[in-house]
């Protein structure tokens, strides 16, 4: 899967192909769109013809199945972008391998003067970008990075003493104040596409990249669902979600456009977007949360980690219909309704006393809209170990959750058709017993924790 790191999926253009003395490159990553794209906007305004480059990074692809739906989604979006570029006599250059190696090949073959990209806040991406930027600058090439996937990044929303917020509510208040003060910029990148370099570079096939098309397709973003989001979001059987997750993850929609719409239509939906930014700034300031509890006191907890029960949870065979419906939806589609995610995560951590990292990893491998900051933040919220978490003594009753949010059993019947038949398993654990055990376990190990 990882290959040798060589750039052999797309022939690198030669200087004579472009017939210019200077070139700007926009490095496309989590921003797969041509409209309202900050980094692309500034690259196209650089005064030099601009080439768009995308690199399938081996370190990210390593370990993924060859039919991973996220790779298919990216490839399809890149193909669509390339069609748009062809209207301007240009094309994408798509490469695969080690990023640093690919960049060395690019600058040795083309008269690159400056490189532009949009910021990423995940620990690996930060280190990768630092390494690439250092190499480019050593070779006399200007580097430029911009904020694009967030409204406010890094320390733009912080306490009065400049330290990061670790509780959501005051963060959200300050975020809203900043929004009113700063407004939301707009970038006319699509209107500047005439400044693209004139070049033709054949796109590599999925096969040459080591992948094949997935049968799972991400749902299209549904902006029309925003207006009623607060009324429909908690009911898994209702098609009330916007399916924005995967599109925000890979930047096929602009967060700025989405926030503008949310401000006008639905404060509850806007609040969800602020949660996303909160978890992003937590990851940026506290990268250890990737593998560790935010609250170190929770390191004392002795998880049971029963492999058989974990497997029942993964397969959707716990004997709790609402939990099993959520897990089966995830396994079958690469998507799970948000209310079901909360129920399934809480069940694994509290009912089964299984380490949240097991569940986080499973979701990471299955969710088409997987985003490290939000996935990690929400799992630590469910386990009680996070910066702004559910209280450790809150243990959702899956039966009551189903009664409240799937009253007619439409969601359950769709994904667990054998419910109420002899083919459906008995509960892996009794709720009352599990609740008492969870509270007792947390209380015992956290009794000296502050």
mmCIF file of N, CA and C in Angstrom, residues 78-193:
data_model
loop_
_atom_site.group_PDB
_atom_site.id
_atom_site.type_symbol
_atom_site.label_atom_id
_atom_site.label_comp_id
_atom_site.label_asym_id
_atom_site.label_seq_id
_atom_site.Cartn_x
_atom_site.Cartn_y
_atom_site.Cartn_z
ATOM 1 N N UNK A 78 -11.635 15.242 -6.541
ATOM 2 C CA UNK A 78 -10.493 15.708 -7.335
ATOM 3 C C UNK A 78 -10.784 15.608 -8.827
ATOM 4 N N UNK A 79 -11.460 14.541 -9.219
ATOM 5 C CA UNK A 79 -11.823 14.377 -10.626
ATOM 6 C C UNK A 79 -12.749 15.502 -11.078
ATOM 7 N N UNK A 80 -13.704 15.856 -10.220
ATOM 8 C CA UNK A 80 -14.623 16.946 -10.542
ATOM 9 C C UNK A 80 -13.882 18.282 -10.618
ATOM 10 N N UNK A 81 -12.970 18.512 -9.682
ATOM 11 C CA UNK A 81 -12.176 19.744 -9.708
ATOM 12 C C UNK A 81 -11.360 19.812 -10.980
ATOM 13 N N UNK A 82 -10.792 18.692 -11.387
ATOM 14 C CA UNK A 82 -9.976 18.689 -12.596
ATOM 15 C C UNK A 82 -10.804 19.048 -13.833
ATOM 16 N N UNK A 83 -12.045 18.579 -13.878
ATOM 17 C CA UNK A 83 -12.925 18.942 -15.002
ATOM 18 C C UNK A 83 -13.124 20.454 -15.060
ATOM 19 N N UNK A 84 -13.268 21.067 -13.895
ATOM 20 C CA UNK A 84 -13.438 22.516 -13.850
ATOM 21 C C UNK A 84 -12.162 23.233 -14.295
ATOM 22 N N UNK A 85 -11.024 22.703 -13.900
ATOM 23 C CA UNK A 85 -9.752 23.330 -14.290
ATOM 24 C C UNK A 85 -9.525 23.236 -15.789
ATOM 25 N N UNK A 86 -9.982 22.155 -16.393
ATOM 26 C CA UNK A 86 -9.797 21.977 -17.838
ATOM 27 C C UNK A 86 -10.475 23.074 -18.640
ATOM 28 N N UNK A 87 -11.535 23.667 -18.079
ATOM 29 C CA UNK A 87 -12.214 24.775 -18.762
ATOM 30 C C UNK A 87 -11.307 25.993 -18.878
ATOM 31 N N UNK A 88 -10.262 26.035 -18.033
ATOM 32 C CA UNK A 88 -9.299 27.149 -18.060
ATOM 33 C C UNK A 88 -7.959 26.725 -18.660
ATOM 34 N N UNK A 89 -7.948 25.558 -19.308
ATOM 35 C CA UNK A 89 -6.729 25.075 -19.933
ATOM 36 C C UNK A 89 -5.697 24.581 -18.943
ATOM 37 N N UNK A 90 -6.141 24.207 -17.764
ATOM 38 C CA UNK A 90 -5.227 23.753 -16.722
ATOM 39 C C UNK A 90 -5.661 22.388 -16.209
ATOM 40 N N UNK A 91 -4.933 21.873 -15.234
ATOM 41 C CA UNK A 91 -5.298 20.589 -14.634
ATOM 42 C C UNK A 91 -4.617 20.448 -13.281
ATOM 43 N N UNK A 92 -5.138 19.521 -12.515
ATOM 44 C CA UNK A 92 -4.521 19.149 -11.251
ATOM 45 C C UNK A 92 -3.294 18.282 -11.507
ATOM 46 N N UNK A 93 -2.333 18.363 -10.614
ATOM 47 C CA UNK A 93 -1.249 17.396 -10.598
ATOM 48 C C UNK A 93 -1.432 16.556 -9.334
ATOM 49 N N UNK A 94 -1.748 15.277 -9.521
ATOM 50 C CA UNK A 94 -1.997 14.375 -8.406
ATOM 51 C C UNK A 94 -0.831 13.414 -8.271
ATOM 52 N N UNK A 95 -0.250 13.373 -7.080
ATOM 53 C CA UNK A 95 0.890 12.514 -6.798
ATOM 54 C C UNK A 95 0.576 11.635 -5.601
ATOM 55 N N UNK A 96 1.421 10.651 -5.354
ATOM 56 C CA UNK A 96 1.249 9.772 -4.207
ATOM 57 C C UNK A 96 2.623 9.385 -3.671
ATOM 58 N N UNK A 97 2.710 9.290 -2.345
ATOM 59 C CA UNK A 97 3.962 8.870 -1.734
ATOM 60 C C UNK A 97 4.281 9.708 -0.516
ATOM 61 N N UNK A 98 5.542 9.811 -0.221
ATOM 62 C CA UNK A 98 6.000 10.643 0.883
ATOM 63 C C UNK A 98 5.949 12.107 0.464
ATOM 64 N N UNK A 99 5.351 12.954 1.306
ATOM 65 C CA UNK A 99 5.157 14.354 0.921
ATOM 66 C C UNK A 99 6.480 15.071 0.690
ATOM 67 N N UNK A 100 7.421 14.914 1.581
ATOM 68 C CA UNK A 100 8.698 15.613 1.441
ATOM 69 C C UNK A 100 9.404 15.187 0.160
ATOM 70 N N UNK A 101 9.409 13.894 -0.112
ATOM 71 C CA UNK A 101 10.037 13.391 -1.333
ATOM 72 C C UNK A 101 9.369 14.001 -2.557
ATOM 73 N N UNK A 102 8.046 14.025 -2.577
ATOM 74 C CA UNK A 102 7.325 14.575 -3.725
ATOM 75 C C UNK A 102 7.638 16.046 -3.929
ATOM 76 N N UNK A 103 7.724 16.803 -2.835
ATOM 77 C CA UNK A 103 8.023 18.223 -2.975
ATOM 78 C C UNK A 103 9.440 18.459 -3.499
ATOM 79 N N UNK A 104 10.358 17.634 -3.101
ATOM 80 C CA UNK A 104 11.721 17.752 -3.644
ATOM 81 C C UNK A 104 11.722 17.492 -5.142
ATOM 82 N N UNK A 105 10.926 16.518 -5.585
ATOM 83 C CA UNK A 105 10.827 16.230 -7.013
ATOM 84 C C UNK A 105 10.177 17.384 -7.770
ATOM 85 N N UNK A 106 9.161 17.965 -7.180
ATOM 86 C CA UNK A 106 8.448 19.067 -7.833
ATOM 87 C C UNK A 106 9.376 20.259 -8.056
ATOM 88 N N UNK A 107 10.068 20.678 -6.999
ATOM 89 C CA UNK A 107 10.888 21.891 -7.125
ATOM 90 C C UNK A 107 12.143 21.659 -7.948
ATOM 91 N N UNK A 108 12.527 20.384 -8.122
ATOM 92 C CA UNK A 108 13.672 20.109 -8.990
ATOM 93 C C UNK A 108 13.272 20.097 -10.458
ATOM 94 N N UNK A 109 11.976 20.013 -10.727
ATOM 95 C CA UNK A 109 11.488 19.916 -12.102
ATOM 96 C C UNK A 109 10.825 21.183 -12.609
ATOM 97 N N UNK A 110 10.356 22.049 -11.699
ATOM 98 C CA UNK A 110 9.585 23.213 -12.099
ATOM 99 C C UNK A 110 10.139 24.485 -11.462
ATOM 100 N N UNK A 111 9.924 25.621 -12.117
ATOM 101 C CA UNK A 111 10.436 26.901 -11.592
ATOM 102 C C UNK A 111 9.529 27.477 -10.504
ATOM 103 N N UNK A 112 9.438 26.762 -9.394
ATOM 104 C CA UNK A 112 8.532 27.152 -8.315
ATOM 105 C C UNK A 112 9.120 28.318 -7.528
ATOM 106 N N UNK A 113 8.345 29.372 -7.372
ATOM 107 C CA UNK A 113 8.776 30.544 -6.609
ATOM 108 C C UNK A 113 8.080 30.628 -5.247
ATOM 109 N N UNK A 114 6.833 30.155 -5.169
ATOM 110 C CA UNK A 114 6.100 30.233 -3.910
ATOM 111 C C UNK A 114 5.084 29.097 -3.836
ATOM 112 N N UNK A 115 4.809 28.654 -2.600
ATOM 113 C CA UNK A 115 3.851 27.575 -2.360
ATOM 114 C C UNK A 115 2.844 28.060 -1.321
ATOM 115 N N UNK A 116 1.588 27.789 -1.583
ATOM 116 C CA UNK A 116 0.492 28.221 -0.714
ATOM 117 C C UNK A 116 -0.282 26.996 -0.240
ATOM 118 N N UNK A 117 -0.770 27.032 1.008
ATOM 119 C CA UNK A 117 -1.666 25.997 1.491
ATOM 120 C C UNK A 117 -2.507 26.542 2.638
ATOM 121 N N UNK A 118 -3.529 25.778 3.002
ATOM 122 C CA UNK A 118 -4.383 26.133 4.133
ATOM 123 C C UNK A 118 -3.987 25.315 5.358
ATOM 124 N N UNK A 119 -4.079 25.924 6.514
ATOM 125 C CA UNK A 119 -3.623 25.296 7.751
ATOM 126 C C UNK A 119 -4.422 24.048 8.109
ATOM 127 N N UNK A 120 -3.717 23.101 8.706
ATOM 128 C CA UNK A 120 -4.313 21.910 9.293
ATOM 129 C C UNK A 120 -3.810 21.858 10.733
ATOM 130 N N UNK A 121 -4.622 21.325 11.643
ATOM 131 C CA UNK A 121 -4.306 21.448 13.068
ATOM 132 C C UNK A 121 -4.075 20.108 13.762
ATOM 133 N N UNK A 122 -4.062 19.044 12.992
ATOM 134 C CA UNK A 122 -3.783 17.739 13.568
ATOM 135 C C UNK A 122 -2.279 17.579 13.765
ATOM 136 N N UNK A 123 -1.851 16.884 14.819
ATOM 137 C CA UNK A 123 -0.416 16.806 15.140
ATOM 138 C C UNK A 123 0.455 16.346 13.980
ATOM 139 N N UNK A 124 0.037 15.292 13.267
ATOM 140 C CA UNK A 124 0.864 14.840 12.151
ATOM 141 C C UNK A 124 0.961 15.902 11.064
ATOM 142 N N UNK A 125 -0.155 16.537 10.735
ATOM 143 C CA UNK A 125 -0.161 17.555 9.686
ATOM 144 C C UNK A 125 0.735 18.734 10.043
ATOM 145 N N UNK A 126 0.729 19.132 11.306
ATOM 146 C CA UNK A 126 1.580 20.243 11.741
ATOM 147 C C UNK A 126 3.047 19.903 11.533
ATOM 148 N N UNK A 127 3.451 18.699 11.920
ATOM 149 C CA UNK A 127 4.847 18.281 11.747
ATOM 150 C C UNK A 127 5.204 18.141 10.272
ATOM 151 N N UNK A 128 4.312 17.573 9.479
ATOM 152 C CA UNK A 128 4.541 17.430 8.035
ATOM 153 C C UNK A 128 4.728 18.783 7.375
ATOM 154 N N UNK A 129 3.840 19.727 7.684
ATOM 155 C CA UNK A 129 3.907 21.045 7.067
ATOM 156 C C UNK A 129 5.162 21.788 7.489
ATOM 157 N N UNK A 130 5.570 21.618 8.730
ATOM 158 C CA UNK A 130 6.792 22.252 9.213
ATOM 159 C C UNK A 130 8.008 21.723 8.460
ATOM 160 N N UNK A 131 8.029 20.411 8.229
ATOM 161 C CA UNK A 131 9.147 19.788 7.519
ATOM 162 C C UNK A 131 9.198 20.246 6.068
ATOM 163 N N UNK A 132 8.044 20.244 5.400
ATOM 164 C CA UNK A 132 7.988 20.661 3.998
ATOM 165 C C UNK A 132 8.343 22.136 3.870
ATOM 166 N N UNK A 133 7.791 22.975 4.748
ATOM 167 C CA UNK A 133 8.068 24.414 4.687
ATOM 168 C C UNK A 133 9.556 24.695 4.887
ATOM 169 N N UNK A 134 10.179 23.988 5.824
ATOM 170 C CA UNK A 134 11.614 24.183 6.056
ATOM 171 C C UNK A 134 12.431 23.844 4.834
ATOM 172 N N UNK A 135 12.100 22.728 4.175
ATOM 173 C CA UNK A 135 12.830 22.329 2.975
ATOM 174 C C UNK A 135 12.634 23.341 1.851
ATOM 175 N N UNK A 136 11.411 23.812 1.673
ATOM 176 C CA UNK A 136 11.137 24.774 0.610
ATOM 177 C C UNK A 136 11.905 26.077 0.841
ATOM 178 N N UNK A 137 11.895 26.561 2.071
ATOM 179 C CA UNK A 137 12.599 27.814 2.366
ATOM 180 C C UNK A 137 14.103 27.661 2.201
ATOM 181 N N UNK A 138 14.632 26.500 2.537
ATOM 182 C CA UNK A 138 16.067 26.239 2.327
ATOM 183 C C UNK A 138 16.438 26.330 0.857
ATOM 184 N N UNK A 139 15.453 26.076 0.003
ATOM 185 C CA UNK A 139 15.679 26.146 -1.443
ATOM 186 C C UNK A 139 15.206 27.470 -2.038
ATOM 187 N N UNK A 140 15.016 28.461 -1.177
ATOM 188 C CA UNK A 140 14.682 29.796 -1.655
ATOM 189 C C UNK A 140 13.260 29.967 -2.120
ATOM 190 N N UNK A 141 12.372 29.096 -1.694
ATOM 191 C CA UNK A 141 10.977 29.157 -2.128
ATOM 192 C C UNK A 141 10.124 29.699 -0.983
ATOM 193 N N UNK A 142 9.316 30.682 -1.290
ATOM 194 C CA UNK A 142 8.456 31.311 -0.292
ATOM 195 C C UNK A 142 7.291 30.396 0.058
ATOM 196 N N UNK A 143 6.959 30.306 1.356
ATOM 197 C CA UNK A 143 5.809 29.508 1.789
ATOM 198 C C UNK A 143 4.766 30.422 2.434
ATOM 199 N N UNK A 144 3.502 30.112 2.195
ATOM 200 C CA UNK A 144 2.393 30.928 2.691
ATOM 201 C C UNK A 144 1.264 30.016 3.143
ATOM 202 N N UNK A 145 0.846 30.133 4.397
ATOM 203 C CA UNK A 145 -0.254 29.302 4.886
ATOM 204 C C UNK A 145 -1.368 30.193 5.428
ATOM 205 N N UNK A 146 -2.611 29.686 5.338
ATOM 206 C CA UNK A 146 -3.780 30.507 5.641
ATOM 207 C C UNK A 146 -4.813 29.724 6.437
ATOM 208 N N UNK A 147 -5.668 30.468 7.105
ATOM 209 C CA UNK A 147 -6.804 29.895 7.826
ATOM 210 C C UNK A 147 -7.944 29.692 6.836
ATOM 211 N N UNK A 148 -8.471 28.455 6.807
ATOM 212 C CA UNK A 148 -9.546 28.202 5.852
ATOM 213 C C UNK A 148 -10.597 27.234 6.377
ATOM 214 N N UNK A 149 -10.227 26.241 7.168
ATOM 215 C CA UNK A 149 -11.193 25.231 7.589
ATOM 216 C C UNK A 149 -11.886 25.603 8.900
ATOM 217 N N UNK A 150 -11.494 26.740 9.488
ATOM 218 C CA UNK A 150 -12.107 27.239 10.717
ATOM 219 C C UNK A 150 -12.428 28.719 10.565
ATOM 220 N N UNK A 151 -13.354 29.193 11.375
ATOM 221 C CA UNK A 151 -13.597 30.630 11.451
ATOM 222 C C UNK A 151 -12.527 31.278 12.312
ATOM 223 N N UNK A 152 -12.220 30.648 13.458
ATOM 224 C CA UNK A 152 -11.166 31.145 14.350
ATOM 225 C C UNK A 152 -10.221 29.992 14.687
ATOM 226 N N UNK A 153 -8.938 30.227 14.560
ATOM 227 C CA UNK A 153 -7.967 29.157 14.751
ATOM 228 C C UNK A 153 -7.021 29.454 15.915
ATOM 229 N N UNK A 154 -6.324 28.421 16.330
ATOM 230 C CA UNK A 154 -5.229 28.516 17.302
ATOM 231 C C UNK A 154 -5.656 29.295 18.548
ATOM 232 N N UNK A 155 -5.136 30.501 18.752
ATOM 233 C CA UNK A 155 -5.438 31.265 19.974
ATOM 234 C C UNK A 155 -6.315 32.477 19.699
ATOM 235 N N UNK A 156 -7.030 32.485 18.581
ATOM 236 C CA UNK A 156 -7.870 33.637 18.257
ATOM 237 C C UNK A 156 -9.046 33.780 19.221
ATOM 238 N N UNK A 157 -9.504 32.663 19.779
ATOM 239 C CA UNK A 157 -10.525 32.705 20.817
ATOM 240 C C UNK A 157 -9.885 32.130 22.075
ATOM 241 N N UNK A 158 -9.492 33.001 22.968
ATOM 242 C CA UNK A 158 -8.785 32.563 24.178
ATOM 243 C C UNK A 158 -9.244 33.394 25.370
ATOM 244 N N UNK A 159 -8.814 32.957 26.556
ATOM 245 C CA UNK A 159 -9.143 33.679 27.785
ATOM 246 C C UNK A 159 -8.425 35.030 27.799
ATOM 247 N N UNK A 160 -8.787 35.850 28.747
ATOM 248 C CA UNK A 160 -8.162 37.176 28.857
ATOM 249 C C UNK A 160 -6.672 37.101 29.108
ATOM 250 N N UNK A 161 -6.210 35.992 29.712
ATOM 251 C CA UNK A 161 -4.766 35.827 29.944
ATOM 252 C C UNK A 161 -4.087 35.092 28.792
ATOM 253 N N UNK A 162 -4.804 34.937 27.669
ATOM 254 C CA UNK A 162 -4.306 34.316 26.436
ATOM 255 C C UNK A 162 -4.192 32.792 26.513
ATOM 256 N N UNK A 163 -4.602 32.194 27.602
ATOM 257 C CA UNK A 163 -4.584 30.731 27.690
ATOM 258 C C UNK A 163 -5.824 30.158 26.990
ATOM 259 N N UNK A 164 -5.747 28.916 26.530
ATOM 260 C CA UNK A 164 -6.888 28.336 25.804
ATOM 261 C C UNK A 164 -8.043 27.968 26.730
ATOM 262 N N UNK A 165 -9.238 28.079 26.209
ATOM 263 C CA UNK A 165 -10.408 27.618 26.947
ATOM 264 C C UNK A 165 -10.422 26.086 26.990
ATOM 265 N N UNK A 166 -10.864 25.538 28.103
ATOM 266 C CA UNK A 166 -11.052 24.097 28.210
ATOM 267 C C UNK A 166 -12.487 23.749 28.596
ATOM 268 N N UNK A 167 -13.348 24.745 28.626
ATOM 269 C CA UNK A 167 -14.775 24.544 28.866
ATOM 270 C C UNK A 167 -15.527 25.205 27.720
ATOM 271 N N UNK A 168 -16.518 24.484 27.182
ATOM 272 C CA UNK A 168 -17.162 24.938 25.951
ATOM 273 C C UNK A 168 -17.951 26.231 26.109
ATOM 274 N N UNK A 169 -18.759 26.353 27.143
ATOM 275 C CA UNK A 169 -19.680 27.492 27.232
ATOM 276 C C UNK A 169 -18.979 28.846 27.172
ATOM 277 N N UNK A 170 -17.944 29.102 27.987
ATOM 278 C CA UNK A 170 -17.259 30.396 27.846
ATOM 279 C C UNK A 170 -16.543 30.540 26.508
ATOM 280 N N UNK A 171 -16.056 29.415 25.959
ATOM 281 C CA UNK A 171 -15.453 29.467 24.619
ATOM 282 C C UNK A 171 -16.470 29.925 23.601
ATOM 283 N N UNK A 172 -17.668 29.361 23.663
ATOM 284 C CA UNK A 172 -18.699 29.701 22.672
ATOM 285 C C UNK A 172 -19.130 31.162 22.807
ATOM 286 N N UNK A 173 -19.198 31.663 24.040
ATOM 287 C CA UNK A 173 -19.558 33.072 24.232
ATOM 288 C C UNK A 173 -18.511 33.982 23.589
ATOM 289 N N UNK A 174 -17.245 33.703 23.863
ATOM 290 C CA UNK A 174 -16.175 34.522 23.298
ATOM 291 C C UNK A 174 -16.145 34.375 21.770
ATOM 292 N N UNK A 175 -16.394 33.161 21.280
ATOM 293 C CA UNK A 175 -16.416 32.905 19.834
ATOM 294 C C UNK A 175 -17.465 33.797 19.163
ATOM 295 N N UNK A 176 -18.642 33.874 19.743
ATOM 296 C CA UNK A 176 -19.725 34.682 19.174
ATOM 297 C C UNK A 176 -19.384 36.167 19.217
ATOM 298 N N UNK A 177 -18.725 36.604 20.286
ATOM 299 C CA UNK A 177 -18.284 38.001 20.364
ATOM 300 C C UNK A 177 -17.277 38.298 19.261
ATOM 301 N N UNK A 178 -16.317 37.392 19.074
ATOM 302 C CA UNK A 178 -15.312 37.566 18.020
ATOM 303 C C UNK A 178 -15.965 37.599 16.637
ATOM 304 N N UNK A 179 -16.970 36.760 16.450
ATOM 305 C CA UNK A 179 -17.653 36.725 15.155
ATOM 306 C C UNK A 179 -18.309 38.071 14.869
ATOM 307 N N UNK A 180 -18.944 38.633 15.873
ATOM 308 C CA UNK A 180 -19.594 39.932 15.702
ATOM 309 C C UNK A 180 -18.560 41.020 15.443
ATOM 310 N N UNK A 181 -17.413 40.920 16.096
ATOM 311 C CA UNK A 181 -16.364 41.931 15.932
ATOM 312 C C UNK A 181 -15.657 41.816 14.590
ATOM 313 N N UNK A 182 -15.332 40.584 14.211
ATOM 314 C CA UNK A 182 -14.477 40.361 13.039
ATOM 315 C C UNK A 182 -15.255 40.148 11.749
ATOM 316 N N UNK A 183 -16.462 39.599 11.857
ATOM 317 C CA UNK A 183 -17.196 39.267 10.649
ATOM 318 C C UNK A 183 -16.612 38.028 9.979
ATOM 319 N N UNK A 184 -17.129 37.713 8.813
ATOM 320 C CA UNK A 184 -16.697 36.522 8.086
ATOM 321 C C UNK A 184 -16.177 36.941 6.711
ATOM 322 N N UNK A 185 -14.896 36.733 6.444
ATOM 323 C CA UNK A 185 -14.361 37.126 5.134
ATOM 324 C C UNK A 185 -14.857 36.209 4.023
ATOM 325 N N UNK A 186 -14.725 36.672 2.815
ATOM 326 C CA UNK A 186 -15.083 35.868 1.646
ATOM 327 C C UNK A 186 -13.960 35.994 0.635
ATOM 328 N N UNK A 187 -13.619 34.882 0.000
ATOM 329 C CA UNK A 187 -12.495 34.858 -0.938
ATOM 330 C C UNK A 187 -12.987 34.471 -2.329
ATOM 331 N N UNK A 188 -12.752 35.349 -3.277
ATOM 332 C CA UNK A 188 -13.232 35.135 -4.640
ATOM 333 C C UNK A 188 -12.229 34.299 -5.433
ATOM 334 N N UNK A 189 -11.896 33.129 -4.909
ATOM 335 C CA UNK A 189 -10.924 32.287 -5.598
ATOM 336 C C UNK A 189 -11.439 31.811 -6.951
ATOM 337 N N UNK A 190 -12.723 31.478 -7.021
ATOM 338 C CA UNK A 190 -13.273 30.997 -8.298
ATOM 339 C C UNK A 190 -13.199 32.065 -9.377
ATOM 340 N N UNK A 191 -13.276 33.335 -8.992
ATOM 341 C CA UNK A 191 -13.216 34.422 -9.963
ATOM 342 C C UNK A 191 -11.818 34.716 -10.473
ATOM 343 N N UNK A 192 -10.828 34.042 -9.899
ATOM 344 C CA UNK A 192 -9.434 34.290 -10.294
ATOM 345 C C UNK A 192 -8.818 33.117 -11.060
ATOM 346 N N UNK A 193 -9.638 32.158 -11.440
ATOM 347 C CA UNK A 193 -9.101 30.947 -12.064
ATOM 348 C C UNK A 193 -8.454 31.203 -13.425
#
